């Protein structure tokens, strides 16, 4: 069984969604992947055993954490490795976070370097190509000596991958080749004094009553608008990285106005161009500033979008890999010129640094919401069920 939740900004709590609300979303792409306790999904079963709660913090945001004290003694907002407040937190693929420096340290342990971080041996954790430099960092011998059989089998193959994340100290998820993502929301929460607010919820009396409400209350039946965003561009421009990073950015759900309707967001990043062209409510059109041909492709794609969907469909033009300025071959001016030509806002972004991506999606969503409002004369706020499923794994501890 899958429970679905929605944020209620009046009471600042997550509410189980009413049957009527659920029905409206089960037909969608994200279907049952919305939120937290799915007992028919093996990967989430362990989560369903736990008592996970959703706690509101500043300004209608909330965070999620495991309340079962017998399973974890770690304070929220604290790194499971160094047990200190997070510093520059990164999200691993399992959803748990680590300080950036702890991540380096653990990667170096994996590398048989005793956790000593030196400039020579430090493994880069950004969004980079997977198979690089392993000889220089002496990865093969250390990999073979690790206990995990999967690691040794990979080590014995001809190409040896570099792991970008260590084994998760929280849940034990195996090292991954996908890079961790900066957990900007957690960093933001911490900078807002999250630990003080957490202590309010550590009061057992508050907690029990809060949990009861949480399970039993049925949330309002405000209308929900589904919204698909397609990320399009030439191969290798960073579409997948942008989508992945944005999923991380969607950890929080903000609800300014409880009366307003919701927009459920689904990001389409696949190669079904025809389908995406006709289905999406808005487009993130990507070219890489390091690849001139990708600008031409973006221009061609914009023509296809306009041809299929007319002038009104919102597009945001994005110049990716802005961190790679030294390899730049497309100037920002050229990007702006194309954006003006196709009537779209323009932004240079970096998935590696998680820079500008949330802003680009925000811009696109606000354009789409204008369209929805115009058609239905309603206020909309932003909620992201696709990402809520993911964000349920973006635990603070
Ligand atoms: N420097 C830098 N490299 C990036 C960035 N984003 C992605 N890359 C790199 O660009 C390459 C392609 O990234 P993907 O996200 O797979 O690109 P894609 O557009 O999804 O590729 P296809 O699925 O083949 O179309 C990878 O090697 C990434 O590491 C970025 O912001 N900065």
mmCIF file with all atom_site columns, C-alpha atoms in Angstrom, residues 51-157:
data_model
loop_
_atom_site.group_PDB
_atom_site.id
_atom_site.type_symbol
_atom_site.label_atom_id
_atom_site.label_alt_id
_atom_site.label_comp_id
_atom_site.label_asym_id
_atom_site.label_entity_id
_atom_site.label_seq_id
_atom_site.pdbx_PDB_ins_code
_atom_site.Cartn_x
_atom_site.Cartn_y
_atom_site.Cartn_z
_atom_site.occupancy
_atom_site.B_iso_or_equiv
_atom_site.pdbx_formal_charge
_atom_site.auth_seq_id
_atom_site.auth_comp_id
_atom_site.auth_asym_id
_atom_site.auth_atom_id
_atom_site.pdbx_PDB_model_num
ATOM 1   C CA . UNK A 1 51  ? 8.303  5.547  11.946  1.00 0.00 ? 51  UNK A CA 1
ATOM 2   C CA . UNK A 1 52  ? 9.215  8.346  9.623   1.00 0.00 ? 52  UNK A CA 1
ATOM 3   C CA . UNK A 1 53  ? 7.814  11.718 10.399  1.00 0.00 ? 53  UNK A CA 1
ATOM 4   C CA . UNK A 1 54  ? 7.794  14.970 8.556   1.00 0.00 ? 54  UNK A CA 1
ATOM 5   C CA . UNK A 1 55  ? 8.558  17.980 10.579  1.00 0.00 ? 55  UNK A CA 1
ATOM 6   C CA . UNK A 1 56  ? 7.830  21.519 9.519   1.00 0.00 ? 56  UNK A CA 1
ATOM 7   C CA . UNK A 1 57  ? 10.576 24.056 9.851   1.00 0.00 ? 57  UNK A CA 1
ATOM 8   C CA . UNK A 1 58  ? 10.955 27.696 8.867   1.00 0.00 ? 58  UNK A CA 1
ATOM 9   C CA . UNK A 1 59  ? 8.650  29.273 6.341   1.00 0.00 ? 59  UNK A CA 1
ATOM 10  C CA . UNK A 1 60  ? 6.571  26.230 5.512   1.00 0.00 ? 60  UNK A CA 1
ATOM 11  C CA . UNK A 1 61  ? 9.523  24.027 4.651   1.00 0.00 ? 61  UNK A CA 1
ATOM 12  C CA . UNK A 1 62  ? 9.856  20.729 6.360   1.00 0.00 ? 62  UNK A CA 1
ATOM 13  C CA . UNK A 1 63  ? 12.313 17.965 6.735   1.00 0.00 ? 63  UNK A CA 1
ATOM 14  C CA . UNK A 1 64  ? 11.978 14.273 7.301   1.00 0.00 ? 64  UNK A CA 1
ATOM 15  C CA . UNK A 1 65  ? 13.662 12.057 9.788   1.00 0.00 ? 65  UNK A CA 1
ATOM 16  C CA . UNK A 1 66  ? 13.516 8.717  11.428  1.00 0.00 ? 66  UNK A CA 1
ATOM 17  C CA . UNK A 1 67  ? 11.962 8.963  14.858  1.00 0.00 ? 67  UNK A CA 1
ATOM 18  C CA . UNK A 1 68  ? 12.785 5.453  15.919  1.00 0.00 ? 68  UNK A CA 1
ATOM 19  C CA . UNK A 1 69  ? 15.410 6.197  18.495  1.00 0.00 ? 69  UNK A CA 1
ATOM 20  C CA . UNK A 1 70  ? 16.343 2.563  18.848  1.00 0.00 ? 70  UNK A CA 1
ATOM 21  C CA . UNK A 1 71  ? 17.588 2.564  15.276  1.00 0.00 ? 71  UNK A CA 1
ATOM 22  C CA . UNK A 1 72  ? 19.554 5.746  15.379  1.00 0.00 ? 72  UNK A CA 1
ATOM 23  C CA . UNK A 1 73  ? 20.995 7.889  18.092  1.00 0.00 ? 73  UNK A CA 1
ATOM 24  C CA . UNK A 1 74  ? 22.234 10.545 15.720  1.00 0.00 ? 74  UNK A CA 1
ATOM 25  C CA . UNK A 1 75  ? 20.865 14.039 16.159  1.00 0.00 ? 75  UNK A CA 1
ATOM 26  C CA . UNK A 1 76  ? 19.182 15.490 13.096  1.00 0.00 ? 76  UNK A CA 1
ATOM 27  C CA . UNK A 1 77  ? 21.379 17.810 11.132  1.00 0.00 ? 77  UNK A CA 1
ATOM 28  C CA . UNK A 1 78  ? 24.470 15.860 12.154  1.00 0.00 ? 78  UNK A CA 1
ATOM 29  C CA . UNK A 1 79  ? 26.772 13.966 9.864   1.00 0.00 ? 79  UNK A CA 1
ATOM 30  C CA . UNK A 1 80  ? 26.659 10.196 10.443  1.00 0.00 ? 80  UNK A CA 1
ATOM 31  C CA . UNK A 1 81  ? 30.425 10.016 9.978   1.00 0.00 ? 81  UNK A CA 1
ATOM 32  C CA . UNK A 1 82  ? 31.870 12.819 12.081  1.00 0.00 ? 82  UNK A CA 1
ATOM 33  C CA . UNK A 1 83  ? 28.722 13.253 14.227  1.00 0.00 ? 83  UNK A CA 1
ATOM 34  C CA . UNK A 1 84  ? 29.132 17.016 13.951  1.00 0.00 ? 84  UNK A CA 1
ATOM 35  C CA . UNK A 1 85  ? 26.740 19.467 12.347  1.00 0.00 ? 85  UNK A CA 1
ATOM 36  C CA . UNK A 1 86  ? 26.929 19.045 8.603   1.00 0.00 ? 86  UNK A CA 1
ATOM 37  C CA . UNK A 1 87  ? 29.466 21.164 6.780   1.00 0.00 ? 87  UNK A CA 1
ATOM 38  C CA . UNK A 1 88  ? 28.943 21.439 3.027   1.00 0.00 ? 88  UNK A CA 1
ATOM 39  C CA . UNK A 1 89  ? 26.596 18.428 2.987   1.00 0.00 ? 89  UNK A CA 1
ATOM 40  C CA . UNK A 1 90  ? 26.464 16.129 -0.029  1.00 0.00 ? 90  UNK A CA 1
ATOM 41  C CA . UNK A 1 91  ? 23.636 13.720 -0.766  1.00 0.00 ? 91  UNK A CA 1
ATOM 42  C CA . UNK A 1 92  ? 24.603 10.148 -1.605  1.00 0.00 ? 92  UNK A CA 1
ATOM 43  C CA . UNK A 1 93  ? 22.463 8.157  -4.006  1.00 0.00 ? 93  UNK A CA 1
ATOM 44  C CA . UNK A 1 94  ? 20.712 6.426  -1.076  1.00 0.00 ? 94  UNK A CA 1
ATOM 45  C CA . UNK A 1 95  ? 19.497 9.835  0.078   1.00 0.00 ? 95  UNK A CA 1
ATOM 46  C CA . UNK A 1 96  ? 21.626 10.135 3.187   1.00 0.00 ? 96  UNK A CA 1
ATOM 47  C CA . UNK A 1 97  ? 23.964 13.054 3.545   1.00 0.00 ? 97  UNK A CA 1
ATOM 48  C CA . UNK A 1 98  ? 27.598 13.385 4.513   1.00 0.00 ? 98  UNK A CA 1
ATOM 49  C CA . UNK A 1 99  ? 29.883 16.364 5.031   1.00 0.00 ? 99  UNK A CA 1
ATOM 50  C CA . UNK A 1 100 ? 31.948 16.958 1.928   1.00 0.00 ? 100 UNK A CA 1
ATOM 51  C CA . UNK A 1 101 ? 35.176 16.348 3.838   1.00 0.00 ? 101 UNK A CA 1
ATOM 52  C CA . UNK A 1 102 ? 33.816 13.114 5.395   1.00 0.00 ? 102 UNK A CA 1
ATOM 53  C CA . UNK A 1 103 ? 32.907 11.947 1.920   1.00 0.00 ? 103 UNK A CA 1
ATOM 54  C CA . UNK A 1 104 ? 36.505 12.530 0.770   1.00 0.00 ? 104 UNK A CA 1
ATOM 55  C CA . UNK A 1 105 ? 37.849 10.816 3.826   1.00 0.00 ? 105 UNK A CA 1
ATOM 56  C CA . UNK A 1 106 ? 35.679 7.731  3.368   1.00 0.00 ? 106 UNK A CA 1
ATOM 57  C CA . UNK A 1 107 ? 36.514 7.579  -0.315  1.00 0.00 ? 107 UNK A CA 1
ATOM 58  C CA . UNK A 1 108 ? 40.145 7.571  0.606   1.00 0.00 ? 108 UNK A CA 1
ATOM 59  C CA . UNK A 1 109 ? 39.573 4.727  3.051   1.00 0.00 ? 109 UNK A CA 1
ATOM 60  C CA . UNK A 1 110 ? 37.973 2.857  0.181   1.00 0.00 ? 110 UNK A CA 1
ATOM 61  C CA . UNK A 1 111 ? 41.092 3.677  -1.759  1.00 0.00 ? 111 UNK A CA 1
ATOM 62  C CA . UNK A 1 112 ? 43.264 2.039  0.867   1.00 0.00 ? 112 UNK A CA 1
ATOM 63  C CA . UNK A 1 113 ? 44.718 5.334  1.882   1.00 0.00 ? 113 UNK A CA 1
ATOM 64  C CA . UNK A 1 114 ? 43.767 5.170  5.521   1.00 0.00 ? 114 UNK A CA 1
ATOM 65  C CA . UNK A 1 115 ? 41.386 8.076  5.181   1.00 0.00 ? 115 UNK A CA 1
ATOM 66  C CA . UNK A 1 116 ? 44.265 10.503 4.766   1.00 0.00 ? 116 UNK A CA 1
ATOM 67  C CA . UNK A 1 117 ? 43.175 13.222 2.398   1.00 0.00 ? 117 UNK A CA 1
ATOM 68  C CA . UNK A 1 118 ? 45.985 14.629 0.381   1.00 0.00 ? 118 UNK A CA 1
ATOM 69  C CA . UNK A 1 119 ? 45.809 16.727 -2.714  1.00 0.00 ? 119 UNK A CA 1
ATOM 70  C CA . UNK A 1 120 ? 47.466 13.987 -4.761  1.00 0.00 ? 120 UNK A CA 1
ATOM 71  C CA . UNK A 1 121 ? 45.057 11.214 -3.885  1.00 0.00 ? 121 UNK A CA 1
ATOM 72  C CA . UNK A 1 122 ? 41.825 13.118 -3.456  1.00 0.00 ? 122 UNK A CA 1
ATOM 73  C CA . UNK A 1 123 ? 39.131 11.693 -5.677  1.00 0.00 ? 123 UNK A CA 1
ATOM 74  C CA . UNK A 1 124 ? 37.032 14.309 -7.373  1.00 0.00 ? 124 UNK A CA 1
ATOM 75  C CA . UNK A 1 125 ? 33.433 14.145 -6.391  1.00 0.00 ? 125 UNK A CA 1
ATOM 76  C CA . UNK A 1 126 ? 31.875 16.429 -8.949  1.00 0.00 ? 126 UNK A CA 1
ATOM 77  C CA . UNK A 1 127 ? 29.903 15.366 -11.956 1.00 0.00 ? 127 UNK A CA 1
ATOM 78  C CA . UNK A 1 128 ? 32.775 14.006 -14.009 1.00 0.00 ? 128 UNK A CA 1
ATOM 79  C CA . UNK A 1 129 ? 33.423 11.186 -16.380 1.00 0.00 ? 129 UNK A CA 1
ATOM 80  C CA . UNK A 1 130 ? 33.530 7.881  -14.587 1.00 0.00 ? 130 UNK A CA 1
ATOM 81  C CA . UNK A 1 131 ? 36.673 6.259  -15.854 1.00 0.00 ? 131 UNK A CA 1
ATOM 82  C CA . UNK A 1 132 ? 39.595 8.493  -15.176 1.00 0.00 ? 132 UNK A CA 1
ATOM 83  C CA . UNK A 1 133 ? 42.867 8.586  -13.378 1.00 0.00 ? 133 UNK A CA 1
ATOM 84  C CA . UNK A 1 134 ? 42.479 5.321  -11.555 1.00 0.00 ? 134 UNK A CA 1
ATOM 85  C CA . UNK A 1 135 ? 46.063 4.338  -12.169 1.00 0.00 ? 135 UNK A CA 1
ATOM 86  C CA . UNK A 1 136 ? 47.299 7.534  -10.628 1.00 0.00 ? 136 UNK A CA 1
ATOM 87  C CA . UNK A 1 137 ? 45.339 7.002  -7.453  1.00 0.00 ? 137 UNK A CA 1
ATOM 88  C CA . UNK A 1 138 ? 46.194 3.287  -7.274  1.00 0.00 ? 138 UNK A CA 1
ATOM 89  C CA . UNK A 1 139 ? 42.594 2.266  -7.107  1.00 0.00 ? 139 UNK A CA 1
ATOM 90  C CA . UNK A 1 140 ? 42.806 -1.277 -8.454  1.00 0.00 ? 140 UNK A CA 1
ATOM 91  C CA . UNK A 1 141 ? 44.711 -2.943 -5.633  1.00 0.00 ? 141 UNK A CA 1
ATOM 92  C CA . UNK A 1 142 ? 42.627 -1.317 -2.955  1.00 0.00 ? 142 UNK A CA 1
ATOM 93  C CA . UNK A 1 143 ? 39.419 -2.248 -4.667  1.00 0.00 ? 143 UNK A CA 1
ATOM 94  C CA . UNK A 1 144 ? 40.480 -5.865 -4.923  1.00 0.00 ? 144 UNK A CA 1
ATOM 95  C CA . UNK A 1 145 ? 41.184 -5.923 -1.221  1.00 0.00 ? 145 UNK A CA 1
ATOM 96  C CA . UNK A 1 146 ? 37.798 -4.625 -0.166  1.00 0.00 ? 146 UNK A CA 1
ATOM 97  C CA . UNK A 1 147 ? 35.452 -7.190 1.275   1.00 0.00 ? 147 UNK A CA 1
ATOM 98  C CA . UNK A 1 148 ? 32.619 -6.637 -1.166  1.00 0.00 ? 148 UNK A CA 1
ATOM 99  C CA . UNK A 1 149 ? 32.614 -9.287 -3.872  1.00 0.00 ? 149 UNK A CA 1
ATOM 100 C CA . UNK A 1 150 ? 31.009 -6.903 -6.337  1.00 0.00 ? 150 UNK A CA 1
ATOM 101 C CA . UNK A 1 151 ? 33.901 -4.523 -5.907  1.00 0.00 ? 151 UNK A CA 1
ATOM 102 C CA . UNK A 1 152 ? 36.514 -7.212 -6.517  1.00 0.00 ? 152 UNK A CA 1
ATOM 103 C CA . UNK A 1 153 ? 34.723 -8.473 -9.570  1.00 0.00 ? 153 UNK A CA 1
ATOM 104 C CA . UNK A 1 154 ? 34.673 -4.981 -10.988 1.00 0.00 ? 154 UNK A CA 1
ATOM 105 C CA . UNK A 1 155 ? 38.316 -4.577 -10.068 1.00 0.00 ? 155 UNK A CA 1
ATOM 106 C CA . UNK A 1 156 ? 39.261 -7.674 -11.968 1.00 0.00 ? 156 UNK A CA 1
ATOM 107 C CA . UNK A 1 157 ? 37.573 -6.462 -15.141 1.00 0.00 ? 157 UNK A CA 1
#
